[in-house]
Amino acid sequence: RLTRDAYERFDAAYQRAKLSVVGRAAAMRDVVTDCLENDLELLGVTGVEDRLQDNVRATLELLGNAGVKVWMLTGDKVETATCVAVSARLVRRDQLIHVIANLRAPHEASDALETLRTLPDCCLVIDGDSLQVTLDFYRDEFVLIAAQLPAVVCCRCSPTQKADIVRLIQSATRKRVLAVGDGGNDVSMIQAADVGVGLVGKEGKQASLAADFSILQFSFLARLLLWHGRNSYKRSAKLAQFVIHRGLIISIMQVVFSALFYFAPIALFQGMLLVGYTTVYTMAPVFSLVLDRDVSEDIALLYPELYADLTKGRSLSYKTFFTWLLISIYQGGALMLIAAWLFDTEFIHVVSIAFTGLVLNELLMVALEIRTWHRWMAWSILGSLAIYVASIWVLPAYFDPSFILSTAFVWKTVVITAVSSVPLYIIKFIRRIYAPPAYAKLA
């Protein structure tokens, strides 16, 4: 207990320390230590448990093998953040930890960056004040150097600083940034990132409510990225390109038809044929491609390098676009040219042959692109084919039933469909033998 005499002595010494011109803060701290912080009676101790969740180490290792660079932005002090990074295996056992702290002047930040250039494989640990000085004077240089490091730990970061770092990485590297947080101080960072993931934990649900995705444990992030994220990217790329192909091929057929018949202002497919092609005849099979997968979930999580392969952009690029463009030109030209070569006496017969070959070609192309069959894929293809066959009898304005039942219609349709589709199956078979994709070696 503090007596009146002891308090008066403390107050007098503290007032003198406050009037000091040199070393004022240190003098005030010494007075508090000497006069108050002694002979204390401990009444109780409280603490907050702050430990790693399960499988954090394994998750970070998977993300590292998948080519994902991890930055840890925290409000902890340097020592605590370093210990967390080591225990979470963000830092390898043989990896150097380079600490930048207590920078106050621009020349100190410049010297620190020059030293950092010589340590390309280290883990950088930098405190908030040093980070602010570095960003104020050497923003571009710092982010270019730090982006090449395997791991970065930013300590004593305010919520605003976390969001600024996310925006800085986005603008400097042109890469997609995913932010993971579990507290209210992470909301600004999560909202600034391209993709935000919130953890539902003991600190509340502010982060999860502000995020794009909400998970219960950090370890679920591996499955979210390596399995669901990879499938989403590959399926979206395939679906987008197939929709482009579906529209291009019918356009190519119209162009070839117009060129063959002296650019007469006549539409090759009219009315219900044009509407039905993009809806009931091909929509379900094309959109069933979102159920496709090249590898199982176990293999995707066992070999995270499959996710790193996505960064090469091979699933959706100029090359794949022009590949599908050439396929559309070849198939549309082949369907229309052979249909014209097999030209019958009636125009309606040419339309019947060309349109039937077009629908069958699209269904075969969907089957060609499927890697893992799902029952709904098979039902969509068979169902669309059944709907088309049934529509032949209810659309007499576009089809001649007597011609449809003839052998001429059957063999002509088989010929144009085979010429447009079989070469692509042969090319795919040869590529699977001599240049198989990475996933084919693991499936």
XYZ file of C-alpha atoms in Angstrom:
443
model
C 0.000 0.000 0.000
C 1.157 3.537 -0.800
C 1.431 5.874 2.198
C 0.964 9.634 1.987
C 4.664 10.299 2.620
C 5.672 7.846 -0.090
C 3.223 9.412 -2.548
C 4.509 12.940 -1.809
C 8.092 11.800 -2.403
C 7.055 10.173 -5.659
C 5.086 13.216 -6.785
C 7.970 15.603 -6.094
C 10.468 13.385 -7.951
C 8.067 12.873 -10.833
C 7.455 16.614 -11.240
C 11.212 17.239 -11.345
C 11.607 14.504 -13.973
C 8.855 16.072 -16.093
C 10.798 19.340 -16.165
C 13.970 17.682 -17.424
C 15.250 18.996 -20.737
C 17.429 15.984 -21.629
C 16.278 12.406 -21.116
C 12.823 13.375 -19.889
C 11.118 10.051 -20.747
C 13.892 7.973 -19.209
C 13.891 10.103 -16.025
C 10.131 9.729 -15.624
C 10.383 5.981 -16.155
C 13.134 5.681 -13.540
C 11.064 7.570 -10.957
C 8.100 5.227 -11.478
C 10.378 2.191 -11.215
C 12.162 3.375 -8.046
C 9.173 4.756 -6.164
C 6.210 2.647 -7.193
C 7.273 -0.630 -8.744
C 8.738 -2.229 -5.643
C 7.389 -4.267 -2.721
C 4.288 -5.088 -4.765
C 1.742 -7.582 -3.493
C 0.481 -9.890 -6.246
C -3.302 -10.193 -6.114
C -3.978 -12.075 -9.338
C -2.824 -12.807 -12.884
C -4.930 -12.917 -16.067
C -3.949 -14.042 -19.524
C -5.401 -14.666 -22.983
C -4.549 -17.869 -24.785
C -3.085 -17.118 -28.201
C -1.837 -20.286 -29.852
C -1.730 -21.692 -33.342
C -4.661 -23.672 -34.656
C -4.269 -27.262 -35.741
C -2.500 -28.032 -39.029
C -1.270 -24.468 -39.570
C 2.250 -25.701 -40.311
C 1.055 -28.269 -42.849
C -1.216 -25.705 -44.514
C 1.564 -23.137 -44.918
C 3.845 -25.826 -46.297
C 1.215 -26.823 -48.860
C 0.697 -23.204 -49.899
C 4.438 -22.708 -50.239
C 4.743 -25.760 -52.478
C 1.823 -24.451 -54.512
C 3.785 -21.305 -55.341
C 1.852 -19.008 -52.998
C 4.024 -16.401 -51.267
C 2.938 -15.652 -47.718
C 3.232 -12.298 -45.942
C 2.336 -12.137 -42.254
C 0.945 -8.757 -41.187
C 0.503 -8.566 -37.436
C 0.247 -6.095 -34.594
C 2.584 -8.112 -32.374
C 6.056 -6.900 -31.474
C 9.107 -8.138 -33.357
C 10.075 -10.896 -30.946
C 6.553 -12.353 -30.726
C 5.998 -12.206 -34.476
C 9.340 -13.908 -35.120
C 8.483 -16.738 -32.732
C 5.077 -17.211 -34.375
C 6.638 -17.283 -37.853
C 9.160 -19.910 -36.746
C 6.600 -22.072 -34.942
C 4.212 -21.885 -37.909
C 7.024 -23.014 -40.237
C 6.707 -19.825 -42.231
C 10.462 -19.749 -41.814
C 12.470 -22.823 -42.706
C 14.904 -24.208 -40.198
C 17.929 -23.342 -42.312
C 16.585 -19.951 -43.397
C 18.104 -16.653 -42.308
C 15.814 -14.213 -40.477
C 16.733 -10.634 -41.338
C 15.277 -8.061 -38.938
C 14.805 -4.390 -39.838
C 13.721 -2.303 -36.861
C 13.941 1.169 -35.348
C 14.571 3.007 -38.622
C 14.045 6.742 -38.320
C 15.859 8.416 -41.220
C 15.793 7.918 -45.008
C 19.490 7.052 -45.165
C 18.943 4.250 -42.653
C 16.171 2.825 -44.822
C 18.423 3.045 -47.887
C 21.208 1.147 -46.119
C 18.726 -1.501 -44.930
C 17.454 -2.032 -48.479
C 20.980 -2.373 -49.845
C 21.684 -5.036 -47.246
C 18.411 -6.782 -48.061
C 19.373 -6.985 -51.746
C 22.235 -9.292 -50.816
C 19.930 -11.712 -48.951
C 17.537 -13.063 -51.590
C 16.561 -16.208 -49.649
C 15.974 -14.728 -46.211
C 12.792 -14.119 -44.243
C 12.305 -10.398 -43.707
C 10.981 -9.195 -40.356
C 10.238 -5.458 -40.264
C 8.437 -3.357 -37.663
C 5.732 -0.798 -38.373
C 7.802 2.360 -37.908
C 10.609 1.103 -40.140
C 8.055 -0.019 -42.701
C 6.461 3.423 -42.751
C 9.807 5.169 -43.251
C 10.710 2.753 -46.039
C 7.378 3.186 -47.794
C 7.539 6.984 -47.519
C 10.922 7.268 -49.259
C 11.601 3.977 -51.090
C 8.189 2.495 -51.797
C 8.901 0.932 -55.208
C 12.348 -0.349 -54.291
C 11.087 -2.003 -51.127
C 8.157 -3.840 -52.690
C 10.250 -5.062 -55.637
C 12.835 -6.528 -53.288
C 10.349 -7.892 -50.739
C 8.176 -9.497 -53.429
C 11.095 -11.759 -54.371
C 11.607 -13.025 -50.820
C 10.069 -16.365 -49.785
C 8.436 -14.882 -46.651
C 7.865 -11.439 -45.120
C 6.726 -10.599 -41.585
C 5.481 -7.066 -40.887
C 5.155 -6.306 -37.165
C 3.361 -3.573 -35.245
C 1.111 -2.874 -38.217
C -1.981 -0.762 -37.830
C -5.157 -1.733 -39.713
C -4.498 1.079 -42.182
C -0.957 -0.117 -42.786
C -2.198 -3.638 -43.498
C -4.577 -2.362 -46.166
C -1.849 -0.117 -47.640
C 0.534 -3.074 -47.932
C -2.111 -5.127 -49.739
C -2.738 -2.308 -52.226
C 0.987 -1.820 -52.677
C 1.531 -5.478 -53.552
C -1.375 -5.356 -56.000
C -0.113 -2.272 -57.815
C 3.565 -3.220 -57.872
C 3.380 -6.921 -58.768
C 0.081 -7.046 -60.752
C -0.661 -10.275 -58.898
C -3.825 -11.433 -57.185
C -3.745 -10.951 -53.413
C -5.670 -13.048 -50.906
C -5.977 -11.702 -47.361
C -6.810 -13.884 -44.365
C -7.833 -12.393 -41.026
C -9.748 -13.257 -37.882
C -10.371 -9.941 -36.115
C -11.921 -6.532 -36.550
C -8.495 -4.989 -37.184
C -8.188 -7.149 -40.319
C -11.378 -5.910 -41.978
C -9.715 -3.112 -43.972
C -7.035 -5.516 -45.214
C -9.614 -8.123 -46.223
C -11.681 -5.575 -48.125
C -8.626 -4.173 -49.911
C -7.519 -7.585 -51.210
C -8.743 -9.231 -54.407
C -10.100 -12.124 -52.324
C -10.830 -11.887 -48.626
C -11.096 -14.867 -46.292
C -12.385 -14.432 -42.758
C -11.810 -16.813 -39.866
C -14.590 -17.323 -37.351
C -12.769 -17.370 -34.033
C -12.692 -16.100 -30.485
C -12.221 -12.509 -31.651
C -15.676 -12.366 -33.188
C -17.174 -12.500 -36.658
C -16.237 -9.060 -37.993
C -13.629 -10.488 -40.358
C -15.840 -13.314 -41.626
C -18.765 -10.961 -42.259
C -16.582 -8.582 -44.284
C -14.858 -11.325 -46.289
C -15.711 -13.057 -49.547
C -15.303 -16.477 -47.927
C -15.708 -17.520 -44.311
C -13.950 -20.556 -42.827
C -13.749 -22.004 -39.342
C -10.089 -23.028 -39.345
C -6.988 -21.788 -41.118
C -6.267 -25.313 -42.333
C -9.413 -25.164 -44.495
C -7.631 -22.583 -46.633
C -5.614 -25.321 -48.357
C -8.747 -27.101 -49.558
C -10.356 -23.790 -50.528
C -7.433 -22.881 -52.798
C -5.874 -26.117 -53.971
C -9.136 -27.932 -54.664
C -12.072 -25.544 -55.035
C -9.996 -22.640 -56.352
C -8.175 -24.760 -58.911
C -11.384 -26.402 -60.118
C -13.140 -23.052 -60.352
C -10.374 -21.582 -62.506
C -10.073 -24.534 -64.876
C -13.830 -25.000 -65.220
C -14.443 -21.310 -65.826
C -11.678 -21.227 -68.450
C -13.046 -24.270 -70.246
C -16.649 -23.060 -70.129
C -15.762 -19.573 -71.403
C -13.792 -20.922 -74.343
C -16.446 -23.484 -75.211
C -19.170 -20.832 -75.234
C -17.001 -18.785 -77.610
C -16.516 -21.853 -79.793
C -20.244 -22.570 -79.851
C -20.998 -19.090 -81.132
C -18.081 -18.932 -83.578
C -18.799 -22.197 -85.359
C -22.337 -21.242 -86.354
C -21.079 -17.822 -87.453
C -18.407 -19.445 -89.631
C -21.035 -21.669 -91.222
C -23.143 -18.619 -92.093
C -20.104 -16.857 -93.596
C -19.190 -19.881 -95.727
C -22.820 -20.322 -96.808
C -23.075 -16.688 -97.891
C -19.769 -16.904 -99.778
C -20.825 -20.058 -101.627
C -24.168 -18.641 -102.701
C -22.904 -15.288 -103.978
C -23.522 -13.462 -100.693
C -27.252 -13.762 -101.017
C -29.046 -12.176 -98.028
C -30.368 -15.500 -96.784
C -29.923 -16.883 -93.259
C -28.769 -20.492 -93.147
C -30.552 -21.296 -89.881
C -33.676 -19.371 -89.012
C -36.282 -19.152 -86.292
C -36.457 -22.061 -83.898
C -33.254 -23.631 -85.201
C -31.170 -20.614 -84.250
C -32.843 -20.252 -80.859
C -32.829 -23.973 -80.112
C -29.128 -24.361 -80.959
C -28.021 -22.121 -78.108
C -30.692 -23.308 -75.653
C -32.325 -26.720 -75.587
C -29.937 -28.472 -77.991
C -26.520 -27.535 -76.558
C -26.961 -25.540 -73.344
C -27.126 -28.419 -70.843
C -24.123 -30.356 -72.247
C -21.944 -27.232 -72.433
C -22.762 -26.074 -68.922
C -22.316 -29.597 -67.567
C -18.582 -28.962 -68.054
C -18.633 -27.185 -64.670
C -18.843 -30.681 -63.128
C -15.640 -31.835 -64.805
C -12.407 -32.441 -62.863
C -9.040 -33.647 -64.027
C -7.789 -35.097 -60.721
C -9.352 -36.194 -57.456
C -9.324 -34.071 -54.320
C -6.765 -36.307 -52.627
C -4.312 -35.913 -55.505
C -4.856 -32.144 -55.659
C -3.972 -31.826 -51.966
C -1.130 -34.350 -52.192
C 0.542 -32.556 -55.109
C 0.110 -28.788 -54.559
C 2.447 -28.204 -57.498
C -0.629 -28.728 -59.704
C -1.925 -25.409 -58.372
C 1.383 -23.709 -59.146
C 0.952 -24.797 -62.763
C -2.063 -22.460 -63.018
C 0.207 -19.416 -62.705
C 1.565 -20.192 -66.171
C -1.815 -19.248 -67.621
C -2.062 -22.232 -69.925
C -5.744 -22.868 -69.246
C -6.866 -19.454 -70.468
C -4.519 -17.479 -72.702
C -4.147 -16.013 -76.168
C -2.823 -19.376 -77.311
C -5.902 -21.288 -76.152
C -8.188 -18.611 -77.596
C -6.609 -18.806 -81.033
C -6.597 -22.604 -80.799
C -10.356 -22.602 -80.284
C -10.685 -20.006 -83.025
C -8.903 -22.286 -85.491
C -11.011 -25.250 -84.368
C -14.171 -23.216 -84.935
C -13.013 -22.118 -88.392
C -12.106 -25.681 -89.370
C -15.294 -27.269 -88.065
C -17.634 -24.569 -89.333
C -15.975 -24.610 -92.744
C -15.949 -28.403 -92.950
C -19.603 -28.729 -91.957
C -20.790 -26.144 -94.470
C -18.485 -27.058 -97.366
C -19.291 -30.767 -97.211
C -22.995 -30.023 -96.794
C -22.799 -27.867 -99.941
C -20.768 -30.541 -101.735
C -23.479 -33.046 -100.904
C -26.062 -30.490 -101.987
C -29.466 -31.981 -102.618
C -32.218 -30.661 -104.834
C -34.026 -29.065 -101.893
C -32.576 -26.268 -99.750
C -34.362 -27.686 -96.703
C -32.333 -30.865 -97.082
C -29.058 -28.919 -96.915
C -30.275 -27.172 -93.763
C -31.270 -30.520 -92.219
C -27.890 -32.108 -92.945
C -25.826 -29.094 -91.852
C -27.801 -28.427 -88.657
C -27.861 -32.073 -87.594
C -24.118 -32.286 -88.156
C -23.659 -29.072 -86.165
C -25.605 -30.361 -83.141
C -23.876 -33.753 -83.204
C -20.502 -32.028 -83.544
C -21.134 -29.907 -80.456
C -22.200 -32.920 -78.404
C -19.093 -34.817 -79.509
C -16.883 -31.815 -78.666
C -18.337 -31.704 -75.161
C -17.569 -35.408 -74.774
C -14.057 -34.763 -76.074
C -13.366 -32.133 -73.402
C -14.649 -34.193 -70.459
C -11.893 -35.736 -68.344
C -13.955 -37.314 -65.561
C -17.458 -38.356 -66.464
C -20.327 -37.465 -64.157
C -23.764 -39.005 -64.490
C -25.331 -35.593 -65.115
C -22.931 -35.059 -68.009
C -24.085 -38.248 -69.678
C -27.742 -37.433 -69.014
C -27.347 -33.914 -70.421
C -25.798 -35.183 -73.667
C -28.304 -38.007 -74.126
C -31.199 -35.788 -73.109
C -30.216 -33.024 -75.531
C -29.866 -35.571 -78.319
C -33.314 -37.005 -77.508
C -34.858 -33.515 -77.501
C -33.318 -32.774 -80.891
C -34.587 -36.039 -82.397
C -38.063 -35.351 -81.003
C -38.053 -31.781 -82.320
C -37.475 -33.030 -85.867
C -41.048 -34.335 -85.930
C -42.608 -31.215 -84.401
C -40.827 -28.724 -86.672
C -41.944 -29.710 -90.182
C -41.108 -26.239 -91.477
C -37.394 -26.955 -90.965
C -37.185 -30.721 -91.517
C -38.594 -33.075 -94.135
C -39.566 -36.292 -92.280
C -39.357 -38.395 -95.416
C -35.823 -37.221 -96.084
C -34.808 -37.666 -92.422
C -35.778 -41.360 -92.603
C -33.789 -41.964 -95.799
C -30.357 -43.547 -95.946
C -29.002 -40.494 -97.806
C -29.623 -38.282 -94.792
C -27.949 -40.764 -92.442
C -24.732 -41.301 -94.402
C -24.344 -37.629 -95.313
C -24.770 -36.596 -91.692
C -22.285 -39.234 -90.549
C -19.733 -38.053 -93.123
C -19.786 -34.351 -92.236
C -19.833 -35.107 -88.504
C -16.880 -37.478 -88.810
C -14.835 -35.038 -90.904
C -15.395 -32.218 -88.403
C -14.861 -34.211 -85.188
C -12.690 -37.286 -85.744
C -9.460 -35.374 -86.569
C -9.662 -33.584 -83.206
C -10.052 -36.893 -81.382
C -6.974 -38.215 -83.198
C -4.943 -35.107 -82.297
C -5.992 -35.377 -78.649
C -5.055 -39.062 -78.551
C -1.608 -38.347 -80.010
C -1.005 -35.478 -77.571
C -1.988 -37.689 -74.643
C 0.731 -40.149 -75.695
C 3.608 -37.829 -76.566
C 2.850 -34.688 -74.534
C 0.569 -35.599 -71.632
C -0.424 -32.842 -69.179
C 0.920 -32.853 -65.642
C -2.291 -34.145 -64.093
C -2.386 -37.126 -66.479
C 0.844 -38.420 -64.953
C -0.736 -38.428 -61.479
C -4.285 -39.622 -62.180
